[in-house]
Amino acid sequence: MAALGSKLAQLQSKACEATRMVAKHGGSYHKTLMEKNKHYVVDPPTIEKCRELSKQLFYTRLASLPGRYESFWKELDGAKLLWKNRSNLKVEDAGVAAMFGIELYAWFCLGEIAGRGFTVTGYHV
């Protein structure tokens, strides 16, 4: 139990140190970040403008779905063609096919984690 208390004290100390660091440098970081990216800021930055931009982003992404859908099926057809002609497969082609499979698996895992509320085990602590 003493080891747990020691770890907790270390964690608390590091959290306090991080808080002090943010308090000391956070303002200048924010100012620098905003100065570098001021061309992205809509003037005046109002709530109404934020809502409008949010809707634009949502519907722009929604409008991009047919193109993404088409690209997905083209990639899948390419993978099927590679599988069909696997006897003529080069190492590079096998690598691309493997990466495609790994990507699909990773998206599946990410979806599962998101479905559980972004927890790895499914239990909230």
PDB file of C-alpha atoms in Angstrom:
ATOM      1  CA  MET A   1       0.000   0.000   0.000  1.00  0.00           C
ATOM      2  CA  ALA A   2       2.953   2.311   0.682  1.00  0.00           C
ATOM      3  CA  ALA A   3       4.166   1.815  -2.895  1.00  0.00           C
ATOM      4  CA  LEU A   4       0.767   2.936  -4.203  1.00  0.00           C
ATOM      5  CA  GLY A   5       0.925   6.045  -1.998  1.00  0.00           C
ATOM      6  CA  SER A   6       4.408   6.779  -3.287  1.00  0.00           C
ATOM      7  CA  LYS A   7       3.271   6.427  -6.912  1.00  0.00           C
ATOM      8  CA  LEU A   8       0.294   8.682  -6.199  1.00  0.00           C
ATOM      9  CA  ALA A   9       2.573  11.336  -4.699  1.00  0.00           C
ATOM     10  CA  GLN A  10       4.866  11.139  -7.756  1.00  0.00           C
ATOM     11  CA  LEU A  11       1.885  11.462 -10.097  1.00  0.00           C
ATOM     12  CA  GLN A  12       0.557  14.425  -8.130  1.00  0.00           C
ATOM     13  CA  SER A  13       3.977  16.074  -8.223  1.00  0.00           C
ATOM     14  CA  LYS A  14       4.233  15.627 -11.993  1.00  0.00           C
ATOM     15  CA  ALA A  15       0.697  16.962 -12.467  1.00  0.00           C
ATOM     16  CA  CYS A  16       1.555  20.062 -10.425  1.00  0.00           C
ATOM     17  CA  GLU A  17       4.736  20.551 -12.440  1.00  0.00           C
ATOM     18  CA  ALA A  18       2.797  20.285 -15.715  1.00  0.00           C
ATOM     19  CA  THR A  19       0.203  22.763 -14.419  1.00  0.00           C
ATOM     20  CA  ARG A  20       2.937  25.254 -13.526  1.00  0.00           C
ATOM     21  CA  MET A  21       4.498  24.813 -16.969  1.00  0.00           C
ATOM     22  CA  VAL A  22       1.190  25.474 -18.713  1.00  0.00           C
ATOM     23  CA  ALA A  23       0.475  28.463 -16.476  1.00  0.00           C
ATOM     24  CA  LYS A  24       3.905  29.922 -17.224  1.00  0.00           C
ATOM     25  CA  HIS A  25       4.133  29.252 -20.985  1.00  0.00           C
ATOM     26  CA  GLY A  26       0.531  28.601 -22.048  1.00  0.00           C
ATOM     27  CA  GLY A  27      -0.300  32.232 -22.790  1.00  0.00           C
ATOM     28  CA  SER A  28       2.730  32.812 -24.986  1.00  0.00           C
ATOM     29  CA  TYR A  29       2.156  29.500 -26.768  1.00  0.00           C
ATOM     30  CA  HIS A  30      -1.453  30.441 -27.489  1.00  0.00           C
ATOM     31  CA  LYS A  31      -0.414  33.879 -28.741  1.00  0.00           C
ATOM     32  CA  THR A  32       2.270  32.399 -31.033  1.00  0.00           C
ATOM     33  CA  LEU A  33      -0.104  29.713 -32.312  1.00  0.00           C
ATOM     34  CA  MET A  34      -2.827  32.240 -33.106  1.00  0.00           C
ATOM     35  CA  GLU A  35      -0.362  34.600 -34.798  1.00  0.00           C
ATOM     36  CA  LYS A  36       0.935  31.799 -37.026  1.00  0.00           C
ATOM     37  CA  ASN A  37      -2.562  30.682 -37.968  1.00  0.00           C
ATOM     38  CA  LYS A  38      -4.408  33.990 -38.108  1.00  0.00           C
ATOM     39  CA  HIS A  39      -5.209  33.459 -41.793  1.00  0.00           C
ATOM     40  CA  TYR A  40      -7.540  30.627 -40.707  1.00  0.00           C
ATOM     41  CA  VAL A  41      -9.483  32.776 -38.250  1.00  0.00           C
ATOM     42  CA  VAL A  42     -12.793  34.144 -39.494  1.00  0.00           C
ATOM     43  CA  ASP A  43     -13.356  37.728 -38.490  1.00  0.00           C
ATOM     44  CA  PRO A  44     -15.386  38.402 -36.374  1.00  0.00           C
ATOM     45  CA  PRO A  45     -15.158  35.105 -34.449  1.00  0.00           C
ATOM     46  CA  THR A  46     -18.775  34.852 -33.348  1.00  0.00           C
ATOM     47  CA  ILE A  47     -20.856  31.897 -32.229  1.00  0.00           C
ATOM     48  CA  GLU A  48     -23.062  32.250 -35.307  1.00  0.00           C
ATOM     49  CA  LYS A  49     -20.021  32.086 -37.614  1.00  0.00           C
ATOM     50  CA  CYS A  50     -18.763  29.004 -35.748  1.00  0.00           C
ATOM     51  CA  ARG A  51     -22.120  27.301 -36.215  1.00  0.00           C
ATOM     52  CA  GLU A  52     -22.120  28.180 -39.921  1.00  0.00           C
ATOM     53  CA  LEU A  53     -18.593  26.838 -40.382  1.00  0.00           C
ATOM     54  CA  SER A  54     -19.495  23.695 -38.453  1.00  0.00           C
ATOM     55  CA  LYS A  55     -22.439  23.074 -40.786  1.00  0.00           C
ATOM     56  CA  GLN A  56     -20.246  23.749 -43.821  1.00  0.00           C
ATOM     57  CA  LEU A  57     -17.695  21.211 -42.594  1.00  0.00           C
ATOM     58  CA  PHE A  58     -20.388  18.612 -41.888  1.00  0.00           C
ATOM     59  CA  TYR A  59     -22.093  18.954 -45.266  1.00  0.00           C
ATOM     60  CA  THR A  60     -18.796  19.176 -47.152  1.00  0.00           C
ATOM     61  CA  ARG A  61     -17.718  15.892 -45.592  1.00  0.00           C
ATOM     62  CA  LEU A  62     -21.116  14.424 -46.330  1.00  0.00           C
ATOM     63  CA  ALA A  63     -20.778  15.518 -49.967  1.00  0.00           C
ATOM     64  CA  SER A  64     -17.383  13.781 -50.165  1.00  0.00           C
ATOM     65  CA  LEU A  65     -18.849  10.376 -49.245  1.00  0.00           C
ATOM     66  CA  PRO A  66     -19.760   9.287 -52.811  1.00  0.00           C
ATOM     67  CA  GLY A  67     -16.185   9.912 -53.949  1.00  0.00           C
ATOM     68  CA  ARG A  68     -14.799   8.029 -50.962  1.00  0.00           C
ATOM     69  CA  TYR A  69     -17.250   5.192 -51.582  1.00  0.00           C
ATOM     70  CA  GLU A  70     -16.133   4.945 -55.194  1.00  0.00           C
ATOM     71  CA  SER A  71     -12.449   5.007 -54.206  1.00  0.00           C
ATOM     72  CA  PHE A  72     -13.043   2.249 -51.673  1.00  0.00           C
ATOM     73  CA  TRP A  73     -14.595  -0.044 -54.256  1.00  0.00           C
ATOM     74  CA  LYS A  74     -11.797   0.662 -56.733  1.00  0.00           C
ATOM     75  CA  GLU A  75      -9.228  -0.291 -54.086  1.00  0.00           C
ATOM     76  CA  LEU A  76     -11.185  -3.395 -53.211  1.00  0.00           C
ATOM     77  CA  ASP A  77     -11.430  -4.395 -56.888  1.00  0.00           C
ATOM     78  CA  GLY A  78      -7.675  -3.899 -57.171  1.00  0.00           C
ATOM     79  CA  ALA A  79      -7.107  -6.127 -54.144  1.00  0.00           C
ATOM     80  CA  LYS A  80      -9.411  -8.778 -55.616  1.00  0.00           C
ATOM     81  CA  LEU A  81      -7.502  -8.635 -58.894  1.00  0.00           C
ATOM     82  CA  LEU A  82      -4.213  -9.060 -57.033  1.00  0.00           C
ATOM     83  CA  TRP A  83      -5.621 -12.043 -55.164  1.00  0.00           C
ATOM     84  CA  LYS A  84      -6.923 -13.549 -58.379  1.00  0.00           C
ATOM     85  CA  ASN A  85      -3.462 -13.240 -60.004  1.00  0.00           C
ATOM     86  CA  ARG A  86      -1.522 -14.105 -56.850  1.00  0.00           C
ATOM     87  CA  SER A  87       0.712 -16.526 -58.721  1.00  0.00           C
ATOM     88  CA  ASN A  88       2.220 -13.525 -60.549  1.00  0.00           C
ATOM     89  CA  LEU A  89       2.431 -11.471 -57.346  1.00  0.00           C
ATOM     90  CA  LYS A  90       5.560  -9.459 -56.622  1.00  0.00           C
ATOM     91  CA  VAL A  91       6.773  -8.689 -53.109  1.00  0.00           C
ATOM     92  CA  GLU A  92       5.708  -5.038 -53.488  1.00  0.00           C
ATOM     93  CA  ASP A  93       2.175  -6.051 -54.446  1.00  0.00           C
ATOM     94  CA  ALA A  94       1.983  -8.471 -51.520  1.00  0.00           C
ATOM     95  CA  GLY A  95       3.081  -5.642 -49.214  1.00  0.00           C
ATOM     96  CA  VAL A  96       0.352  -3.346 -50.512  1.00  0.00           C
ATOM     97  CA  ALA A  97      -2.260  -6.070 -50.075  1.00  0.00           C
ATOM     98  CA  ALA A  98      -1.013  -6.774 -46.537  1.00  0.00           C
ATOM     99  CA  MET A  99      -1.154  -3.082 -45.650  1.00  0.00           C
ATOM    100  CA  PHE A 100      -4.718  -2.902 -46.982  1.00  0.00           C
ATOM    101  CA  GLY A 101      -5.718  -5.814 -44.755  1.00  0.00           C
ATOM    102  CA  ILE A 102      -3.967  -4.309 -41.742  1.00  0.00           C
ATOM    103  CA  GLU A 103      -5.725  -0.994 -42.346  1.00  0.00           C
ATOM    104  CA  LEU A 104      -9.124  -2.698 -42.467  1.00  0.00           C
ATOM    105  CA  TYR A 105      -8.352  -4.545 -39.249  1.00  0.00           C
ATOM    106  CA  ALA A 106      -7.177  -1.324 -37.559  1.00  0.00           C
ATOM    107  CA  TRP A 107     -10.395   0.460 -38.539  1.00  0.00           C
ATOM    108  CA  PHE A 108     -12.373  -2.452 -37.122  1.00  0.00           C
ATOM    109  CA  CYS A 109     -10.472  -2.250 -33.822  1.00  0.00           C
ATOM    110  CA  LEU A 110     -10.901   1.521 -33.647  1.00  0.00           C
ATOM    111  CA  GLY A 111     -14.628   1.124 -34.256  1.00  0.00           C
ATOM    112  CA  GLU A 112     -14.857  -1.415 -31.469  1.00  0.00           C
ATOM    113  CA  ILE A 113     -13.018   0.892 -29.068  1.00  0.00           C
ATOM    114  CA  ALA A 114     -15.256   3.822 -30.049  1.00  0.00           C
ATOM    115  CA  GLY A 115     -18.317   1.647 -29.556  1.00  0.00           C
ATOM    116  CA  ARG A 116     -17.237   0.885 -26.017  1.00  0.00           C
ATOM    117  CA  GLY A 117     -16.866   4.562 -25.159  1.00  0.00           C
ATOM    118  CA  PHE A 118     -13.151   4.795 -25.940  1.00  0.00           C
ATOM    119  CA  THR A 119     -12.116   2.297 -23.294  1.00  0.00           C
ATOM    120  CA  VAL A 120      -9.825  -0.607 -24.042  1.00  0.00           C
ATOM    121  CA  THR A 121     -11.521  -3.099 -21.728  1.00  0.00           C
ATOM    122  CA  GLY A 122     -15.073  -1.811 -21.947  1.00  0.00           C
ATOM    123  CA  TYR A 123     -15.220  -0.868 -18.267  1.00  0.00           C
ATOM    124  CA  HIS A 124     -15.177   2.704 -17.021  1.00  0.00           C
ATOM    125  CA  VAL A 125     -12.902   3.266 -14.051  1.00  0.00           C
TER     126      VAL A 125
END
